[in-house]
PDB file of C-alpha atoms in Angstrom:
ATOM      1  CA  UNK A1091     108.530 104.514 108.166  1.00 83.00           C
ATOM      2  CA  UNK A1092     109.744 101.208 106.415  1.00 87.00           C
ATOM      3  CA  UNK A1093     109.146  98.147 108.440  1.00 91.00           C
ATOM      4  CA  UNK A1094     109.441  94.178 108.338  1.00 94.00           C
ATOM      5  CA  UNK A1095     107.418  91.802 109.791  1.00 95.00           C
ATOM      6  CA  UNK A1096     108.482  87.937 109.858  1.00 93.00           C
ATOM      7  CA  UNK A1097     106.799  85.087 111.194  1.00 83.00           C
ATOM      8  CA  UNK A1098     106.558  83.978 115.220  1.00 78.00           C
ATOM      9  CA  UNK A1099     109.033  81.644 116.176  1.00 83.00           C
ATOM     10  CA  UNK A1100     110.348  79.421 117.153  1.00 93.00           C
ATOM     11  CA  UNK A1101     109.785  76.826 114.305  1.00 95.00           C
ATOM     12  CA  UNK A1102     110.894  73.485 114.535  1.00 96.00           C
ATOM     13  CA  UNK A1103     110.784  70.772 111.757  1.00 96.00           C
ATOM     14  CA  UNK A1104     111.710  67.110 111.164  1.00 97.00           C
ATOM     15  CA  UNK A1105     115.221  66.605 108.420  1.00 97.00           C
ATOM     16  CA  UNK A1106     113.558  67.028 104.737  1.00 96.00           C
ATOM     17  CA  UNK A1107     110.690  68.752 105.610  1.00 97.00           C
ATOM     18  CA  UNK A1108     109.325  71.840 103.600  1.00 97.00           C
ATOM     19  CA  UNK A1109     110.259  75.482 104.914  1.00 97.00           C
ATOM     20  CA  UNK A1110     108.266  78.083 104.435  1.00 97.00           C
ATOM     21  CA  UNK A1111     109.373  81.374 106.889  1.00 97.00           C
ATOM     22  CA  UNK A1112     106.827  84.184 106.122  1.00 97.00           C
ATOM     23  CA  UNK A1113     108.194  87.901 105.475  1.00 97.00           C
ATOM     24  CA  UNK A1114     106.040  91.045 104.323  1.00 97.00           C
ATOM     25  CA  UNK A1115     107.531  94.420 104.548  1.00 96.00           C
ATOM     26  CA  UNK A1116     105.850  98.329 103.881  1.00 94.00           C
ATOM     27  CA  UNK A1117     108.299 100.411 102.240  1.00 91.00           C
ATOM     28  CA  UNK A1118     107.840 103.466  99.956  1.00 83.00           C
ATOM     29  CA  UNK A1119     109.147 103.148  96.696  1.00 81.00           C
ATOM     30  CA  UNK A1120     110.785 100.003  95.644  1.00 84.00           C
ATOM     31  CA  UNK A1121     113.079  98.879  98.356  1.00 89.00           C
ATOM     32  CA  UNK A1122     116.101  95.649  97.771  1.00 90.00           C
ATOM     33  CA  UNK A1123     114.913  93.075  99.899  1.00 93.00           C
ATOM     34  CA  UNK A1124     117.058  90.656 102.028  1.00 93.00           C
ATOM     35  CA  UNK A1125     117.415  87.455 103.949  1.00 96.00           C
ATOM     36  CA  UNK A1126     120.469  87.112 106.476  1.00 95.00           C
ATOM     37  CA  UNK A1127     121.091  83.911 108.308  1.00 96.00           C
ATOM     38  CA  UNK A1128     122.649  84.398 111.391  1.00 93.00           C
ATOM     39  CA  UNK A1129     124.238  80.734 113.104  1.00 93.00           C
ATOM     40  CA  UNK A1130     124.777  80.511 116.743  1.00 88.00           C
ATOM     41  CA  UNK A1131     127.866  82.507 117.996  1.00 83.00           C
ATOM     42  CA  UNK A1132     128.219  84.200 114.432  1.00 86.00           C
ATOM     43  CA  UNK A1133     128.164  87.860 113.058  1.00 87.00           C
ATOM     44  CA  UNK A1134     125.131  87.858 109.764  1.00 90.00           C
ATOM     45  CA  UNK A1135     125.644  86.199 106.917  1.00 92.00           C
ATOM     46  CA  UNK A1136     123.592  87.136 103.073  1.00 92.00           C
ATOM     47  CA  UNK A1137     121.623  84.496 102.165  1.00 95.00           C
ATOM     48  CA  UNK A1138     119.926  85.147  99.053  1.00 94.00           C
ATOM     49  CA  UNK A1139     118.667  89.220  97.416  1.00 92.00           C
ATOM     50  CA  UNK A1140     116.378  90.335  95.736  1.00 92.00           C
ATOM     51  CA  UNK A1141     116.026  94.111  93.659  1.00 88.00           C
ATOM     52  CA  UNK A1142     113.223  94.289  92.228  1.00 88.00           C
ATOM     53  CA  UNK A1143     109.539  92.741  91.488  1.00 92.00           C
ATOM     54  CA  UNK A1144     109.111  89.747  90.960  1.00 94.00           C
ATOM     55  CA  UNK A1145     112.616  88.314  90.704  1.00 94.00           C
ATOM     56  CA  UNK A1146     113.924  85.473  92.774  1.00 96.00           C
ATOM     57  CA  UNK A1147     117.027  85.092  95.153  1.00 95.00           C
ATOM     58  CA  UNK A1148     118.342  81.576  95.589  1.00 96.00           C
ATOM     59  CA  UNK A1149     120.863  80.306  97.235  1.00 96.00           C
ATOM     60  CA  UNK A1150     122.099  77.177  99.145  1.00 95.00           C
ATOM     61  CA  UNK A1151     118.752  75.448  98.325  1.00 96.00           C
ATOM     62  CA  UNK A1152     116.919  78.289  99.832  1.00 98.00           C
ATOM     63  CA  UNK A1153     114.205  81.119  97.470  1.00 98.00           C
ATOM     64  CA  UNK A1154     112.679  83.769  97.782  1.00 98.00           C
ATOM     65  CA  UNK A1155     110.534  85.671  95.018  1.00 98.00           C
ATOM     66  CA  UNK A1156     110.032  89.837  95.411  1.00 96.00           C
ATOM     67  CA  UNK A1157     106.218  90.135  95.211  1.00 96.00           C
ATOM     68  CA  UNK A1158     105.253  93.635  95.003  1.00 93.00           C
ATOM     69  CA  UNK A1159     101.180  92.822  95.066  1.00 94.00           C
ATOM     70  CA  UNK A1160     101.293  91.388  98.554  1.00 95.00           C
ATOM     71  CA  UNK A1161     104.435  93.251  99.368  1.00 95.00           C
ATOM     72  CA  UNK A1162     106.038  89.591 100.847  1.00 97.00           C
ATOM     73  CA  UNK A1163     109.336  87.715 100.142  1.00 97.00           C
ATOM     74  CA  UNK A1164     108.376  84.610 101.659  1.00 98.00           C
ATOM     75  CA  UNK A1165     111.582  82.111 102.610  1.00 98.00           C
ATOM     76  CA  UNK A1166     111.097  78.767 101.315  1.00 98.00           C
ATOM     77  CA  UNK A1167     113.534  75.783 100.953  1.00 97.00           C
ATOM     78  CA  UNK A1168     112.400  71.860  99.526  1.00 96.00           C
ATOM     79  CA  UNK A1169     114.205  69.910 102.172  1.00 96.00           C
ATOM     80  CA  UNK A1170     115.512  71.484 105.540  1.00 97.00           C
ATOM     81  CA  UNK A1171     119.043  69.812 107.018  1.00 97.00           C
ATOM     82  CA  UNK A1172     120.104  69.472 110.418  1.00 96.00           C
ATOM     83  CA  UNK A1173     122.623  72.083 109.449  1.00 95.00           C
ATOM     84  CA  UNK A1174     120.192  74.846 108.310  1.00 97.00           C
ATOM     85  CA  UNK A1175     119.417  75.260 112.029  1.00 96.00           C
ATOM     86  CA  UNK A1176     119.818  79.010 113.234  1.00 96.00           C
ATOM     87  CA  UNK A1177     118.352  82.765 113.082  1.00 94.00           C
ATOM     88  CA  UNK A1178     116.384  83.964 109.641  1.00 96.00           C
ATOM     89  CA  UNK A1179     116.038  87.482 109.146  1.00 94.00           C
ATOM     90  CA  UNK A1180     114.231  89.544 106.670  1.00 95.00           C
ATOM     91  CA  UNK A1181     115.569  93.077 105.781  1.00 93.00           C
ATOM     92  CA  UNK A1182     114.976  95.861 103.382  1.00 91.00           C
ATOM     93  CA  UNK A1183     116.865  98.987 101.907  1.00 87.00           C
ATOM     94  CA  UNK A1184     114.353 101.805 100.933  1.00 81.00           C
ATOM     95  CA  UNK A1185     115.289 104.305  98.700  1.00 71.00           C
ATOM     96  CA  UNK A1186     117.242 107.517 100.410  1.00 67.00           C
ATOM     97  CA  UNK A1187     117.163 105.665 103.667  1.00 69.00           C
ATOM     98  CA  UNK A1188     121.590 104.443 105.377  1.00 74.00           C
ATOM     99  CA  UNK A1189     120.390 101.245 106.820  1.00 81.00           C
ATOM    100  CA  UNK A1190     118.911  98.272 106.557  1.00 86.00           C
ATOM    101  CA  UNK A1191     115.362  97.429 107.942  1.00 89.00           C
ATOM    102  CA  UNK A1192     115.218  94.300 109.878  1.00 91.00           C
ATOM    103  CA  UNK A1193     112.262  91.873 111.062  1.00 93.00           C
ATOM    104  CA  UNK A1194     112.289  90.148 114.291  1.00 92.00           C
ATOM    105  CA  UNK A1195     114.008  87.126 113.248  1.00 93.00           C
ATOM    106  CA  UNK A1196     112.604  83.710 113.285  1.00 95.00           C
ATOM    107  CA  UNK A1197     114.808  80.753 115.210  1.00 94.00           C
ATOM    108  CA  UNK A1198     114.555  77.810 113.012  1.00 96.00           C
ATOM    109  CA  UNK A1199     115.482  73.812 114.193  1.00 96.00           C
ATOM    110  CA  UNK A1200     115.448  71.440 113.061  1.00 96.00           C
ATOM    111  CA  UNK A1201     115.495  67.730 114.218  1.00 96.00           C
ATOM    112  CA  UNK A1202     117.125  64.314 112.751  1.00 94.00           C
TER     113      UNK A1202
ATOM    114  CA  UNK B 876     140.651  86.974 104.292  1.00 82.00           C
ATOM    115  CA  UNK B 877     137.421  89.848 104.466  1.00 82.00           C
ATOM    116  CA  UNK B 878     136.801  90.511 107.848  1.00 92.00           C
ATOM    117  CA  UNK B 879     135.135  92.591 110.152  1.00 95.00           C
ATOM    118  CA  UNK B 880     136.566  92.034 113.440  1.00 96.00           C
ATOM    119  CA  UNK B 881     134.684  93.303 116.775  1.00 96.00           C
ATOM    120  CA  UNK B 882     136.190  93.362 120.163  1.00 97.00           C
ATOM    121  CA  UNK B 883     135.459  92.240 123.076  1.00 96.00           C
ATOM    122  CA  UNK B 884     133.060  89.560 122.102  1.00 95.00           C
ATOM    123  CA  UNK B 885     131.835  89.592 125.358  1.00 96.00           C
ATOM    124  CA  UNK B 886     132.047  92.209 128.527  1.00 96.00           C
ATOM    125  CA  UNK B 887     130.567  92.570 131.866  1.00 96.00           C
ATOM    126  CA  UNK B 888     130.464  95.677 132.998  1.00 95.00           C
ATOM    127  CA  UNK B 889     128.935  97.945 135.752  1.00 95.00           C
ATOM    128  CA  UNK B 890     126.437 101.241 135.414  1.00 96.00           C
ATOM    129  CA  UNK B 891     128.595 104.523 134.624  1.00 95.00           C
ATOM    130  CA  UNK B 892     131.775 103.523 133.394  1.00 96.00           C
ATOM    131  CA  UNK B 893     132.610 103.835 130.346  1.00 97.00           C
ATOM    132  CA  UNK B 894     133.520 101.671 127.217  1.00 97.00           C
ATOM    133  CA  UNK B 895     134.545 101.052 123.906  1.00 97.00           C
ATOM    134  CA  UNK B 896     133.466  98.570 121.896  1.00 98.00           C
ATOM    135  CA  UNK B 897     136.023  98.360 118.898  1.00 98.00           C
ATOM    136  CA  UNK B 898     134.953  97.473 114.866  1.00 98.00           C
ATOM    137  CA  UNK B 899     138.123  97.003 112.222  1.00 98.00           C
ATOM    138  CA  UNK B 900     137.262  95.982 108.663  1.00 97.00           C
ATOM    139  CA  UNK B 901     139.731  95.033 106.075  1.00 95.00           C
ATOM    140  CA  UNK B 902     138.193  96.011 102.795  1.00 93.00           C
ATOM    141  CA  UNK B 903     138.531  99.278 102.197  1.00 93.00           C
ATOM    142  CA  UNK B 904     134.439 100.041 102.505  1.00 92.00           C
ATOM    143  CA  UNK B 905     133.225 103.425 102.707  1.00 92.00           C
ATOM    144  CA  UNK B 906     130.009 102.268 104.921  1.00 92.00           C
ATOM    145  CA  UNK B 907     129.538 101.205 108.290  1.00 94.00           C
ATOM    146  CA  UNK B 908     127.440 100.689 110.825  1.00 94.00           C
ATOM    147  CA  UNK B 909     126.279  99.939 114.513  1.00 97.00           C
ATOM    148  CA  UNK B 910     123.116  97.888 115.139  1.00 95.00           C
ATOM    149  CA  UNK B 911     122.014  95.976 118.161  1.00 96.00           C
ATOM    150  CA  UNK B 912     119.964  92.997 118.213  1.00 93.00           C
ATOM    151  CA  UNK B 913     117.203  92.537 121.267  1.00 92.00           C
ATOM    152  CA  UNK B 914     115.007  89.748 121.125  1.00 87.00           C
ATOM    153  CA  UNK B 915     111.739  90.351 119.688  1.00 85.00           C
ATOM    154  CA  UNK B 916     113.148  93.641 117.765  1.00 88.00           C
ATOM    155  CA  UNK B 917     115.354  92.283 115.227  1.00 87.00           C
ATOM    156  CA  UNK B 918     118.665  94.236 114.283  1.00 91.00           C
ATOM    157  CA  UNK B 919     118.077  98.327 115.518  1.00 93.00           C
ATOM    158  CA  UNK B 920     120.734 100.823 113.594  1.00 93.00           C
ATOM    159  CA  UNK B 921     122.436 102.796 116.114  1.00 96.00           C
ATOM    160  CA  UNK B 922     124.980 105.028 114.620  1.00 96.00           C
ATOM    161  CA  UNK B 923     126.112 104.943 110.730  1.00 94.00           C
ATOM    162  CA  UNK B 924     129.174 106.757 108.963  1.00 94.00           C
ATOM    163  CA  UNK B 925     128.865 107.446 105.095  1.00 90.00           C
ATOM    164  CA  UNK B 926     132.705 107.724 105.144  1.00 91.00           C
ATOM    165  CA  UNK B 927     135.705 109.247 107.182  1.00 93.00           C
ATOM    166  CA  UNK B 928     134.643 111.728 109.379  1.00 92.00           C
ATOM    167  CA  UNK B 929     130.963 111.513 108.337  1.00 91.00           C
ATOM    168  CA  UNK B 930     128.424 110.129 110.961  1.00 95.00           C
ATOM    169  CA  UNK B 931     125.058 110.314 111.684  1.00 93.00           C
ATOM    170  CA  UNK B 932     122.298 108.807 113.980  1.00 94.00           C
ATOM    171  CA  UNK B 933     120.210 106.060 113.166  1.00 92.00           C
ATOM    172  CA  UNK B 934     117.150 104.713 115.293  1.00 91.00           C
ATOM    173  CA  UNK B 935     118.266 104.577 118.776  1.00 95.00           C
ATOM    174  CA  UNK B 936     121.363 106.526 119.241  1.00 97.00           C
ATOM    175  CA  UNK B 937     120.870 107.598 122.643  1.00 96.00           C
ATOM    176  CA  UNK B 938     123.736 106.794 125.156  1.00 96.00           C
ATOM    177  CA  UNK B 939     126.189 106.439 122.401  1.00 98.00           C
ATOM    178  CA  UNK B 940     128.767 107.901 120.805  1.00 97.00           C
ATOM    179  CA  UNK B 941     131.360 107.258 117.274  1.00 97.00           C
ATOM    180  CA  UNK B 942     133.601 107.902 115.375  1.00 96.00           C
ATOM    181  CA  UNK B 943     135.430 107.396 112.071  1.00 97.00           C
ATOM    182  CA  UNK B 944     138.982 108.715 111.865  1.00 97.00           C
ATOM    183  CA  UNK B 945     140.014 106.620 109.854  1.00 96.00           C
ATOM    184  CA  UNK B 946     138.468 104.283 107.518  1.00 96.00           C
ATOM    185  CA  UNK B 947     138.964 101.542 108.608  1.00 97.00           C
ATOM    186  CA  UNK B 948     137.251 101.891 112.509  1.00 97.00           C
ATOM    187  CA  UNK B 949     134.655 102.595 113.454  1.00 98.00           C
ATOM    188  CA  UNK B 950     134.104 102.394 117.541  1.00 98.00           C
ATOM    189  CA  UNK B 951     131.069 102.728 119.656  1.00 98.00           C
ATOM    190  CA  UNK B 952     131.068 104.465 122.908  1.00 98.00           C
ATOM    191  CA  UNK B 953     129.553 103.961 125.980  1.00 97.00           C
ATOM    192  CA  UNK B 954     129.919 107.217 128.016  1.00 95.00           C
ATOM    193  CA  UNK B 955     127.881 106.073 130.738  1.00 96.00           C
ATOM    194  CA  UNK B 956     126.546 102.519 130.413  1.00 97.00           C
ATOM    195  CA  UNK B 957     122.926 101.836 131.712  1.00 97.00           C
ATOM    196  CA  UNK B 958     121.330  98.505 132.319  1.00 97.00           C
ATOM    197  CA  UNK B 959     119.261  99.472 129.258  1.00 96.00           C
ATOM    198  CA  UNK B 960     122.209  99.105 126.756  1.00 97.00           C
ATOM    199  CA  UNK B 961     122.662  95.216 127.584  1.00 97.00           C
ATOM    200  CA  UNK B 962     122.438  93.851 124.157  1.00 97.00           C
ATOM    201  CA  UNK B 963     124.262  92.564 121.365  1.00 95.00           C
ATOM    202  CA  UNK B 964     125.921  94.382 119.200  1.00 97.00           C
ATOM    203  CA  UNK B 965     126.990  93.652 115.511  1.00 95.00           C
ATOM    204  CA  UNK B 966     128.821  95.822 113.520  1.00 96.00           C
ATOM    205  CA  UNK B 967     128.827  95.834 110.001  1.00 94.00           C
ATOM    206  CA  UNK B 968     130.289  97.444 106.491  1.00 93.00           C
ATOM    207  CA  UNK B 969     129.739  97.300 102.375  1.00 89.00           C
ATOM    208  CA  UNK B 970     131.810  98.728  99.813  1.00 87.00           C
ATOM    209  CA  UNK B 971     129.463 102.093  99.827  1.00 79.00           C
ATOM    210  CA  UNK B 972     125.346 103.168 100.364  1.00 73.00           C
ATOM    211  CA  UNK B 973     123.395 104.147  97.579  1.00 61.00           C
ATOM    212  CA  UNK B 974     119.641 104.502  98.720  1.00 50.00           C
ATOM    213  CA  UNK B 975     117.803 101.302  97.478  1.00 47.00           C
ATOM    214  CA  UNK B 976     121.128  99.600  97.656  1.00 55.00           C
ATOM    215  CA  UNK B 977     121.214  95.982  96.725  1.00 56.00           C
ATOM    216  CA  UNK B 978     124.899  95.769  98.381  1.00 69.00           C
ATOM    217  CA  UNK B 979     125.031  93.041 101.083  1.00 75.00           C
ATOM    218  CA  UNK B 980     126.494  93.972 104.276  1.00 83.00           C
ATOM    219  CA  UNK B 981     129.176  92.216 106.101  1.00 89.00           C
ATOM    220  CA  UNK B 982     128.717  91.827 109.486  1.00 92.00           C
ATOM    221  CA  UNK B 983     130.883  91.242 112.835  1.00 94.00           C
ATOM    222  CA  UNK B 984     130.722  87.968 115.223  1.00 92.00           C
ATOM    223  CA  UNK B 985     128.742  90.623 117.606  1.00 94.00           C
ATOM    224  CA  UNK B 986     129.854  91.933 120.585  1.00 96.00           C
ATOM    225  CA  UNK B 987     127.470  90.432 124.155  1.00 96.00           C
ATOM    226  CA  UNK B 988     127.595  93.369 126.641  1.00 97.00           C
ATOM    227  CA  UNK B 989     125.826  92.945 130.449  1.00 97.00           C
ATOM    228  CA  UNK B 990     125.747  96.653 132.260  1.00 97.00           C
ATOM    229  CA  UNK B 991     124.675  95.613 135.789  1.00 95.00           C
TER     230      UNK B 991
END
């Protein structure tokens, strides 16, 4: 069946450092591919999409590009804030499947 | 405002009786969905309903029950709560579900339940 796999966490960085959360998935077909922020206390929240290969989802600073080849979708963002602290998640939608697919989650902090 | 409203946020509760965990939304979505979240595991579907009176199982539906009377809500049951089902649970809805979808979900505040 479809599956996600994210990077261990937790990772913690320093204000303005580079982000880089890892994400590869196995899927039949071409599945939409997510990544949900969750902050602490709080219900999910879409962060950026992505439907097909090779395009990008950005949003709030954060990307992600759809690479079929290495079947990845790699979360990256130039400059982390102190706010940014909180639960990634990776998830896919495959083809003729009602739900979404969801990674572990990796908790992210980061420091002044 | 769009909402999906969950209640209680939190419960403690005791082995064998039983429980509703309620989930409202306010926009009219066809889709919905339980999932619960265990560390290490991610989100796990539960139940999901297609529409009104349309349900199905989705990973680990065992030791629950829905249903969706109206469109609106969609509750999970707890017939007989086990240790096992302490979790947190999210629920969560979008407009409708088209295989491949690229519709976001909205999602609850979650719902912390401790069966001891």
């Amino acid at each position: 069946g479809d599956s996600v796999t994210q990077m261990e966490g937790p990772v913690t960085l320093s204000e303005e450092a580079f982000l880089t959360i890892n994400c590869t998935y196995t899927a039949t077909g071409y599945p939409s591919l997510f990544w949900y922020v969750q902050y602490p206390g709080e219900g999910l929240q879409l962060l950026l999409k992505a439907t097909k290969a090779d395009d990008k989802g950005s949003n709030k600073g954060f990307e992600a590009t759809y690479r079929k080849e290495t079947t990845s979708f790699h979360l990256e963002k130039g400059s982390v804030q102190v706010s940014d602290s909180a639960v990634y998640f990776c998830a896919l939608s495959g083809r003729g499947a009602q739900k979404l697919v969801f990674g572990q989650g990796t908790r992210l902090t980061i420091n002044p | 405002e769009a909402q999906v409203t969950q209640n209680p946020r939190y419960l403690i509760t005791v082995t064998g009786k039983k429980l509703t965990v309620t989930c409202s939304q306010n926009m009219n979505h066809e889709y919905m969905s339980w999932y619960r979240q265990d560390p290490g595991l991610g989100l796990r579907q539960i139940y999901y309903s297609m529409n009104v009176e349309v349900t199905d199982k989705g990973d680990v539906p065992e030791g629950y029950k829905v249903s969706r009377k109206e469109k609106r809500n969609f509750p999970l049951i707890l017939e007989s709560p086990s240790p096992n089902q302490t979790s947190l649970y999210f629920c969560a809805s979008s407009p409708t579900w088209q295989g491949g979808s690229n519709q976001p979900q909205h999602f609850g505040d979650g719902t912390r339940l401790s069966i001891l």
